[in-house]
Amino acid sequence: MLSAADNDLLTRTGAGTPMGQFFRRFWQPVALSRELPEPDGAPLRVNIMGERLVAFRNSDGVVGLVDARCPHRGADLYFGRNESCAIRCVFHGWQFDIQGRPVELPNVPPDASYHDTLRLKAYPTREYGEVVWAYMGPEPWGRDLPEVPQLEFGSLPASHRFVTKKLQECNWAQSIEGALDTSHFSFLHMPAPCVRSNENPDAPADEKRLRWIREDPLPEFSILDHEVGFVVGGARRADGGTRYWRSAQFALPSHSTTPSTLPGETHFGYTWVPIDDESCWIYTYAWNPDRPLTDDERAKFSEGHGVIAEVDARFFPIRNRANEYLIDRTHQKHISYTGVRGVAEQDAMIQDSQGRIHDRTQEHLSASDAAVVRFRRTVLAGAKALARGVEPEAPRKHEAYRLRSGSWFASEGVSFDQVMLERFGDAVGHVPAAAREPAPAMK
């Protein structure tokens, strides 16, 4: 369990909080590129870590991210005009460029100091992997900004990836803890005990893997640290005296990858971005480094499949807190363990059920919570160090974010780092240098 003070430190990401300052040292996803499809198009509301912002793609195609409130009298710039490489408030015509500099102040005398001194809060952006990223740290327009983390999905041609997001109605930390907790797979995502996986259309893996996960609900955990986080492995008993290993990555401050992928299969990953302390966006991406995704795969992902939730046009999950995730008790009795359709939706249901902000002072952890404990220690240590004036090193190691995880089989007695070497050619899952060049785009 955590103390009340540490639980508060972990979960609060507003601008004046230690964790909020830590998060702001890293580039954060703020929108999907397709949400801002054209220059001079409609602005987009962006709420992140308690800040109300507006994004707009200017006349040159560059995304601006600025304070939602006009500094004149606080009108909402979401209703503004996106024109002439700047956002214009429709109240009195004040206009600002993507760096927050005034372009035109029609009702201000030409010799007034406002023209030189007034600034609208603005953050620099980059686009990588069909995601708009923003840097919200100190001196955001300085020359020495870190690079966007080079997560592998973004380095590949667009044909090899699918990127989306979904709203999560709870604090960011308990949601990422759910993703790092591989032991819950023995229950939460299982078919009902009386059902074989091939009789359950919602089953998230093949029958053998599901059987091994179900039959061994207490995996043996190993954790290896690396320069931007850690990788966790869970070993379960498999057939023929072998062990079935599942590995998952955590990278600072809030990136993770899923553990099930076998060679040749598609990888999945997430990035959690706090909206406020009681909700977050989960950016979810699927990628295959070896081949383009098929039309059938894209269709499934678009409709919701596995860890990719079914969402509406606003990226709000169809099955959510308000409608009790459309839980079907008959389905729960006869088909699935939860009665809720979809792996992503099952995760959301249980994470939301912990409360808007989980009270970690009341929990009783076990050995299977090793990755959750390491996650907490890692991010708390980073936030506390920054509060003492020690800047995090991970934002400057953008290449180290090219990480993979997934499944493998090994004999008894084989160590986790050896498993990772056999599976990925690297002891902690770095993408081998030979694989870092993007695959050729398919015509």
Coordinates of C-alpha atoms in Angstrom, one line a residue:
M1 CA 0.0 0.0 0.0
L2 CA 1.0 3.6 -0.3
S3 CA 0.8 6.4 2.2
A4 CA -1.9 9.0 1.6
A5 CA 0.8 11.5 0.7
D6 CA 2.4 9.3 -1.9
N7 CA -1.0 8.3 -3.3
D8 CA -1.8 12.0 -3.7
L9 CA 1.6 12.7 -5.3
L10 CA 1.2 9.8 -7.7
T11 CA -2.2 10.8 -9.0
R12 CA -2.2 14.6 -9.2
T13 CA -0.8 16.1 -12.4
G14 CA -1.9 19.7 -12.3
A15 CA 0.6 22.4 -13.2
G16 CA 1.6 23.1 -9.6
T17 CA 2.1 19.5 -8.5
P18 CA 5.3 17.4 -8.4
M19 CA 3.9 14.7 -10.7
G20 CA 2.5 17.4 -13.0
Q21 CA 5.9 19.0 -13.3
F22 CA 7.5 15.6 -14.0
F23 CA 5.0 14.8 -16.7
R24 CA 5.7 18.2 -18.3
R25 CA 9.4 17.2 -18.9
F26 CA 8.2 14.7 -21.4
W27 CA 6.4 15.2 -24.8
Q28 CA 2.7 14.4 -24.4
P29 CA 0.2 13.3 -27.0
V30 CA -2.6 15.9 -27.3
A31 CA -4.5 14.8 -30.4
L32 CA -4.6 12.5 -33.3
S33 CA -3.3 14.1 -36.5
R34 CA -6.6 13.3 -38.2
E35 CA -8.5 15.4 -35.7
L36 CA -6.9 18.4 -37.3
P37 CA -7.3 17.3 -41.0
E38 CA -6.6 20.5 -42.9
P39 CA -4.9 23.9 -42.7
D40 CA -7.2 26.7 -41.4
G41 CA -9.7 24.1 -40.3
A42 CA -11.8 24.1 -37.2
P43 CA -9.9 24.4 -33.9
L44 CA -10.0 21.5 -31.4
R45 CA -10.5 21.5 -27.7
V46 CA -7.6 20.0 -25.8
N47 CA -7.8 19.4 -22.0
I48 CA -4.6 18.0 -20.5
M49 CA -3.4 17.8 -17.0
G50 CA -6.0 20.3 -15.9
E51 CA -5.1 22.9 -18.6
R52 CA -7.8 24.1 -21.0
L53 CA -6.1 24.5 -24.4
V54 CA -7.1 24.9 -28.1
A55 CA -5.2 23.2 -31.0
F56 CA -5.4 24.4 -34.6
R57 CA -3.6 23.6 -37.8
N58 CA -2.4 26.9 -39.3
S59 CA -2.2 28.0 -42.9
D60 CA 1.2 26.3 -43.3
G61 CA -0.1 23.0 -41.9
V62 CA 1.7 23.3 -38.5
V63 CA -0.3 22.6 -35.4
G64 CA -0.5 25.3 -32.7
L65 CA -1.5 24.6 -29.1
V66 CA -2.5 27.6 -27.1
D67 CA -4.4 28.7 -24.0
A68 CA -8.2 28.4 -24.6
R69 CA -8.7 31.9 -23.0
C70 CA -8.0 35.0 -24.9
P71 CA -5.9 37.3 -22.7
H72 CA -8.1 40.3 -23.4
R73 CA -11.3 39.3 -21.6
G74 CA -11.2 35.5 -21.4
A75 CA -13.3 34.6 -24.4
D76 CA -12.9 31.0 -25.5
L77 CA -10.6 30.7 -28.6
Y78 CA -12.3 27.4 -29.5
F79 CA -14.9 29.6 -31.2
G80 CA -12.1 31.6 -32.9
R81 CA -11.2 32.0 -36.5
N82 CA -8.3 30.0 -37.7
E83 CA -6.8 32.2 -40.5
S84 CA -3.6 33.7 -41.8
C85 CA -1.4 31.4 -39.8
A86 CA -2.9 32.5 -36.5
I87 CA -6.0 32.0 -34.3
R88 CA -8.3 35.1 -34.0
C89 CA -10.6 35.7 -31.1
V90 CA -14.1 36.6 -32.5
F91 CA -14.9 38.9 -29.6
H92 CA -12.6 41.8 -30.5
G93 CA -10.4 40.4 -33.2
W94 CA -7.2 39.8 -31.2
Q95 CA -5.0 37.3 -33.1
F96 CA -2.1 35.1 -32.0
D97 CA 0.4 32.9 -33.9
I98 CA 1.4 29.4 -32.8
Q99 CA 4.0 30.8 -30.4
G100 CA 1.4 32.9 -28.7
R101 CA 2.8 36.2 -30.1
P102 CA 0.2 38.9 -31.0
V103 CA -0.3 39.3 -34.8
E104 CA -3.0 41.8 -34.6
L105 CA -4.7 43.7 -31.7
P106 CA -7.3 45.9 -33.6
N107 CA -8.6 47.8 -30.6
V108 CA -5.2 48.5 -29.0
P109 CA -3.3 51.7 -29.8
P110 CA -0.4 51.0 -32.2
D111 CA 2.1 52.5 -29.7
A112 CA 0.9 50.4 -26.7
S113 CA 3.3 48.0 -25.1
Y114 CA 0.9 45.1 -25.5
H115 CA 2.2 44.6 -29.1
D116 CA 5.6 43.8 -27.8
T117 CA 5.0 42.3 -24.3
L118 CA 1.7 40.4 -24.5
R119 CA 1.9 36.6 -24.9
L120 CA -0.7 34.0 -25.1
K121 CA 0.4 30.8 -23.4
A122 CA 1.5 28.4 -26.2
Y123 CA 3.3 25.1 -26.4
P124 CA 5.4 23.7 -29.3
T125 CA 4.1 20.6 -31.1
R126 CA 5.5 17.8 -33.3
E127 CA 3.7 15.1 -35.3
Y128 CA 5.0 11.6 -35.0
G129 CA 3.2 8.4 -35.8
E130 CA -0.1 10.2 -36.7
V131 CA -0.2 11.7 -33.2
V132 CA 0.3 15.4 -32.3
W133 CA 2.7 15.7 -29.4
A134 CA 3.3 18.8 -27.2
Y135 CA 6.0 19.9 -24.9
M136 CA 4.7 21.6 -21.8
G137 CA 7.9 21.9 -19.7
P138 CA 9.9 25.0 -18.8
E139 CA 11.1 27.2 -21.6
P140 CA 9.0 25.4 -24.1
W141 CA 10.3 27.6 -27.0
G142 CA 13.9 27.2 -26.1
R143 CA 16.5 25.6 -28.4
D144 CA 17.3 22.7 -26.2
L145 CA 14.1 20.7 -26.2
P146 CA 14.2 16.9 -26.0
E147 CA 13.1 14.9 -29.0
V148 CA 9.7 13.1 -29.2
P149 CA 10.1 9.5 -27.9
Q150 CA 10.8 7.3 -30.8
L151 CA 8.2 4.6 -30.1
E152 CA 8.5 2.0 -32.8
F153 CA 5.0 2.4 -34.2
G154 CA 5.8 5.9 -35.3
S155 CA 9.0 5.0 -37.2
L156 CA 7.1 2.7 -39.6
P157 CA 5.2 3.6 -42.7
A158 CA 1.6 4.4 -42.0
S159 CA 0.6 1.2 -43.8
H160 CA 2.1 -0.8 -40.9
R161 CA 0.2 0.9 -38.1
F162 CA -3.2 1.8 -36.7
V163 CA -3.5 4.6 -34.2
T164 CA -6.5 5.7 -32.1
K165 CA -7.5 6.8 -28.6
K166 CA -10.2 6.3 -26.1
L167 CA -11.5 8.2 -23.0
Q168 CA -10.9 6.5 -19.6
E169 CA -13.1 7.6 -16.7
C170 CA -10.6 7.2 -13.9
N171 CA -7.2 8.5 -12.8
W172 CA -4.3 7.7 -15.2
A173 CA -2.2 5.8 -12.7
Q174 CA -4.7 3.0 -11.8
S175 CA -5.4 2.5 -15.5
I176 CA -1.7 2.0 -16.4
E177 CA -1.3 -0.3 -13.3
G178 CA -4.0 -2.5 -14.8
A179 CA -2.1 -2.8 -18.0
L180 CA 1.1 -3.7 -16.2
D181 CA -0.6 -6.4 -14.1
T182 CA -0.4 -9.5 -16.3
S183 CA -1.7 -11.8 -13.6
H184 CA -5.3 -10.5 -14.0
F185 CA -5.4 -12.2 -17.4
S186 CA -6.0 -15.5 -15.6
F187 CA -9.5 -14.2 -14.7
L188 CA -10.7 -10.9 -16.2
H189 CA -10.3 -11.7 -19.9
M190 CA -11.1 -15.4 -19.7
P191 CA -14.0 -17.3 -21.2
A192 CA -16.5 -18.5 -18.6
P193 CA -15.0 -21.6 -16.9
C194 CA -17.4 -23.9 -18.7
V195 CA -16.5 -22.5 -22.2
R196 CA -13.6 -23.4 -24.5
S197 CA -12.0 -20.4 -26.2
N198 CA -13.1 -21.5 -29.7
E199 CA -16.7 -21.2 -28.5
N200 CA -16.2 -17.7 -27.3
P201 CA -15.9 -15.0 -30.0
D202 CA -14.5 -12.5 -27.6
A203 CA -11.6 -14.7 -26.5
P204 CA -8.4 -12.6 -26.7
A205 CA -5.9 -15.4 -27.5
D206 CA -5.8 -18.9 -28.9
E207 CA -6.9 -21.9 -26.9
K208 CA -3.5 -23.1 -25.7
R209 CA -2.4 -19.8 -24.5
L210 CA -5.6 -19.3 -22.7
R211 CA -5.4 -22.7 -21.0
W212 CA -1.9 -22.0 -19.7
I213 CA -2.9 -18.6 -18.4
R214 CA -6.0 -20.0 -16.8
E215 CA -4.3 -23.0 -15.2
D216 CA -1.5 -21.0 -13.7
P217 CA -2.9 -17.8 -12.0
L218 CA 0.4 -17.2 -10.1
P219 CA 3.0 -16.4 -12.7
E220 CA 6.6 -16.1 -11.6
F221 CA 7.7 -12.5 -12.1
S222 CA 11.1 -11.0 -13.2
I223 CA 11.8 -7.3 -13.8
L224 CA 14.7 -5.7 -15.7
D225 CA 15.4 -2.0 -15.5
H226 CA 16.5 0.0 -18.6
E227 CA 17.3 3.6 -19.2
V228 CA 13.7 4.8 -19.7
G229 CA 11.8 2.4 -17.5
F230 CA 11.6 -1.4 -17.1
V231 CA 10.4 -4.6 -18.7
V232 CA 8.4 -7.2 -16.7
G233 CA 8.1 -10.8 -17.5
G234 CA 5.7 -13.4 -16.1
A235 CA 6.4 -17.1 -16.5
R236 CA 3.6 -19.7 -16.4
R237 CA 3.8 -23.5 -16.7
A238 CA 3.2 -24.6 -20.3
D239 CA 3.2 -28.0 -22.0
G240 CA 6.1 -30.4 -22.2
G241 CA 8.0 -29.0 -19.2
T242 CA 8.4 -25.5 -20.8
R243 CA 7.3 -22.1 -19.5
Y244 CA 5.2 -19.6 -21.3
W245 CA 6.7 -16.1 -20.8
R246 CA 4.7 -12.9 -21.3
S247 CA 6.7 -9.6 -21.2
A248 CA 5.4 -6.0 -21.0
Q249 CA 7.3 -2.8 -21.3
F250 CA 6.9 0.4 -19.1
A251 CA 8.5 3.6 -20.4
L252 CA 8.4 6.9 -18.6
P253 CA 6.2 8.6 -17.9
S254 CA 3.2 6.6 -19.1
H255 CA 3.9 4.3 -22.0
S256 CA 3.3 0.5 -22.0
T257 CA 3.1 -2.4 -24.4
T258 CA 1.0 -5.6 -24.3
P259 CA 2.5 -9.0 -23.4
S260 CA 0.9 -11.5 -25.7
T261 CA 2.5 -11.0 -29.2
L262 CA 4.3 -14.0 -30.6
P263 CA 6.7 -13.7 -33.6
G264 CA 4.9 -12.5 -36.7
E265 CA 1.9 -11.2 -34.8
T266 CA 0.9 -7.5 -34.4
H267 CA 2.2 -5.5 -31.5
F268 CA 0.1 -3.2 -29.4
G269 CA 0.9 -0.3 -27.1
Y270 CA -0.6 2.5 -25.1
T271 CA 0.2 6.0 -23.9
W272 CA -1.8 7.5 -21.0
V273 CA -2.4 11.2 -20.9
P274 CA -4.2 12.8 -17.9
I275 CA -7.1 15.0 -18.8
D276 CA -7.5 15.9 -15.2
D277 CA -7.1 13.9 -12.0
E278 CA -10.2 11.8 -12.6
S279 CA -10.0 11.0 -16.3
C280 CA -7.4 10.4 -19.0
W281 CA -7.0 9.6 -22.7
I282 CA -5.4 6.3 -23.7
Y283 CA -3.7 6.6 -27.1
T284 CA -3.7 3.0 -28.4
Y285 CA -1.6 1.8 -31.4
A286 CA -1.2 -1.5 -33.3
W287 CA 1.9 -2.0 -35.5
N288 CA 3.5 -4.8 -37.4
P289 CA 7.2 -4.2 -38.2
D290 CA 7.2 -7.0 -40.8
R291 CA 4.3 -6.2 -43.0
P292 CA 1.5 -3.7 -43.7
L293 CA -1.8 -4.3 -41.8
T294 CA -4.5 -5.8 -43.9
D295 CA -7.8 -4.2 -44.8
D296 CA -9.6 -6.8 -42.6
E297 CA -7.3 -5.9 -39.6
R298 CA -8.0 -2.2 -40.0
A299 CA -11.7 -2.8 -40.2
K300 CA -11.6 -4.9 -37.0
F301 CA -9.6 -2.2 -35.2
S302 CA -11.9 0.5 -36.4
E303 CA -14.9 -1.3 -34.9
G304 CA -13.1 -2.2 -31.7
H305 CA -11.0 -5.4 -31.3
G306 CA -8.9 -6.7 -28.3
V307 CA -7.2 -3.9 -26.5
I308 CA -8.6 -1.4 -29.0
A309 CA -12.0 -0.2 -27.7
E310 CA -15.2 0.4 -29.7
V311 CA -15.6 4.2 -29.6
D312 CA -17.9 6.8 -31.0
A313 CA -17.0 9.8 -33.2
R314 CA -15.6 11.6 -30.1
F315 CA -13.5 8.6 -29.1
F316 CA -15.8 7.9 -26.1
P317 CA -16.2 4.1 -25.5
I318 CA -19.6 2.7 -26.4
R319 CA -19.5 0.5 -23.3
N320 CA -18.7 2.9 -20.4
R321 CA -19.3 3.9 -16.8
A322 CA -22.7 5.5 -17.5
N323 CA -24.2 2.4 -19.1
E324 CA -22.4 -0.1 -16.8
Y325 CA -20.3 -1.3 -19.8
L326 CA -23.5 -3.0 -21.1
I327 CA -22.8 -5.9 -18.8
D328 CA -24.8 -9.0 -19.8
R329 CA -25.3 -11.3 -16.8
T330 CA -26.4 -14.2 -19.0
H331 CA -23.3 -13.8 -21.1
Q332 CA -21.3 -13.7 -17.8
K333 CA -22.8 -17.0 -16.7
H334 CA -22.4 -18.9 -19.9
I335 CA -19.8 -17.2 -22.2
S336 CA -17.3 -14.8 -20.6
Y337 CA -15.9 -14.3 -17.2
T338 CA -17.2 -10.7 -16.9
G339 CA -20.2 -10.5 -19.1
V340 CA -18.6 -7.4 -20.8
R341 CA -17.6 -7.6 -24.4
G342 CA -14.1 -6.5 -25.4
V343 CA -10.7 -6.8 -23.6
A344 CA -10.4 -3.0 -23.5
E345 CA -13.8 -2.6 -22.1
Q346 CA -13.2 -5.3 -19.4
D347 CA -10.1 -3.4 -18.4
A348 CA -12.0 -0.1 -18.2
M349 CA -14.8 -1.6 -16.2
I350 CA -12.5 -3.0 -13.5
Q351 CA -10.2 0.1 -13.4
D352 CA -13.1 2.5 -13.2
S353 CA -14.6 0.4 -10.5
Q354 CA -11.7 1.2 -8.2
G355 CA -13.0 4.8 -8.0
R356 CA -12.2 7.9 -9.8
I357 CA -8.9 8.0 -7.8
H358 CA -8.0 4.7 -6.3
D359 CA -7.2 4.8 -2.5
R360 CA -4.0 2.8 -2.3
T361 CA -3.8 3.2 1.5
Q362 CA -6.5 0.5 1.8
E363 CA -5.1 -2.2 -0.5
H364 CA -3.3 -5.5 0.4
L365 CA -0.7 -6.3 -2.3
S366 CA 0.7 -9.8 -3.2
A367 CA 3.7 -11.2 -5.1
S368 CA 1.7 -10.9 -8.3
D369 CA 1.8 -7.1 -8.0
A370 CA 5.5 -6.8 -8.6
A371 CA 5.2 -4.7 -11.7
V372 CA 2.6 -2.3 -10.1
V373 CA 5.0 -1.7 -7.1
R374 CA 7.9 -1.1 -9.5
F375 CA 5.8 1.3 -11.6
R376 CA 4.9 3.3 -8.5
R377 CA 8.5 3.4 -7.2
T378 CA 9.8 4.5 -10.6
V379 CA 7.5 7.4 -11.2
L380 CA 7.4 8.6 -7.6
A381 CA 11.2 8.6 -7.5
G382 CA 11.3 10.7 -10.6
A383 CA 8.8 13.2 -9.4
K384 CA 10.5 13.5 -6.0
A385 CA 13.9 13.9 -7.6
L386 CA 12.7 16.7 -9.8
A387 CA 11.2 18.4 -6.8
R388 CA 14.7 18.4 -5.4
G389 CA 16.0 19.9 -8.6
V390 CA 17.3 16.7 -10.3
E391 CA 16.0 16.7 -13.9
P392 CA 15.0 13.3 -15.4
E393 CA 17.3 11.8 -18.0
A394 CA 14.8 9.7 -19.9
P395 CA 13.4 12.6 -22.0
R396 CA 16.8 13.0 -23.6
K397 CA 17.0 9.3 -24.5
H398 CA 14.4 9.3 -27.2
E399 CA 15.9 6.4 -29.2
A400 CA 15.7 4.2 -26.1
Y401 CA 11.9 4.2 -26.5
R402 CA 12.0 1.8 -29.4
L403 CA 11.0 -1.2 -27.3
R404 CA 9.2 -4.5 -28.0
S405 CA 7.5 -7.0 -25.8
G406 CA 5.6 -10.2 -26.2
S407 CA 5.5 -13.9 -25.6
W408 CA 8.0 -16.7 -25.8
F409 CA 8.6 -20.3 -24.7
A410 CA 11.6 -21.5 -22.7
S411 CA 12.8 -24.4 -20.7
E412 CA 12.7 -24.4 -16.9
G413 CA 15.6 -22.5 -15.4
V414 CA 16.1 -20.1 -18.3
S415 CA 16.5 -16.5 -17.0
F416 CA 14.2 -13.7 -18.1
D417 CA 17.1 -11.7 -19.7
Q418 CA 18.0 -14.9 -21.7
V419 CA 14.3 -15.2 -22.8
M420 CA 14.4 -11.6 -24.0
L421 CA 17.6 -12.2 -25.9
E422 CA 16.1 -15.2 -27.6
R423 CA 12.9 -13.4 -28.4
F424 CA 14.1 -10.0 -29.4
G425 CA 17.9 -10.2 -29.7
D426 CA 18.2 -7.8 -26.7
A427 CA 18.0 -8.4 -23.0
V428 CA 15.4 -5.7 -22.3
G429 CA 13.6 -5.5 -25.6
H430 CA 15.3 -2.7 -27.5
V431 CA 14.6 -2.9 -31.2
P432 CA 17.7 -4.3 -32.9
A433 CA 19.7 -1.7 -34.9
A434 CA 19.1 -3.7 -38.1
A435 CA 15.4 -3.4 -37.6
R436 CA 15.3 0.4 -37.0
E437 CA 15.1 1.4 -40.6
P438 CA 11.5 1.7 -41.7
A439 CA 10.2 -1.1 -44.0
P440 CA 9.5 0.1 -47.5
A441 CA 6.1 1.6 -48.0
M442 CA 3.7 -0.5 -50.0
K443 CA 2.3 1.0 -53.2

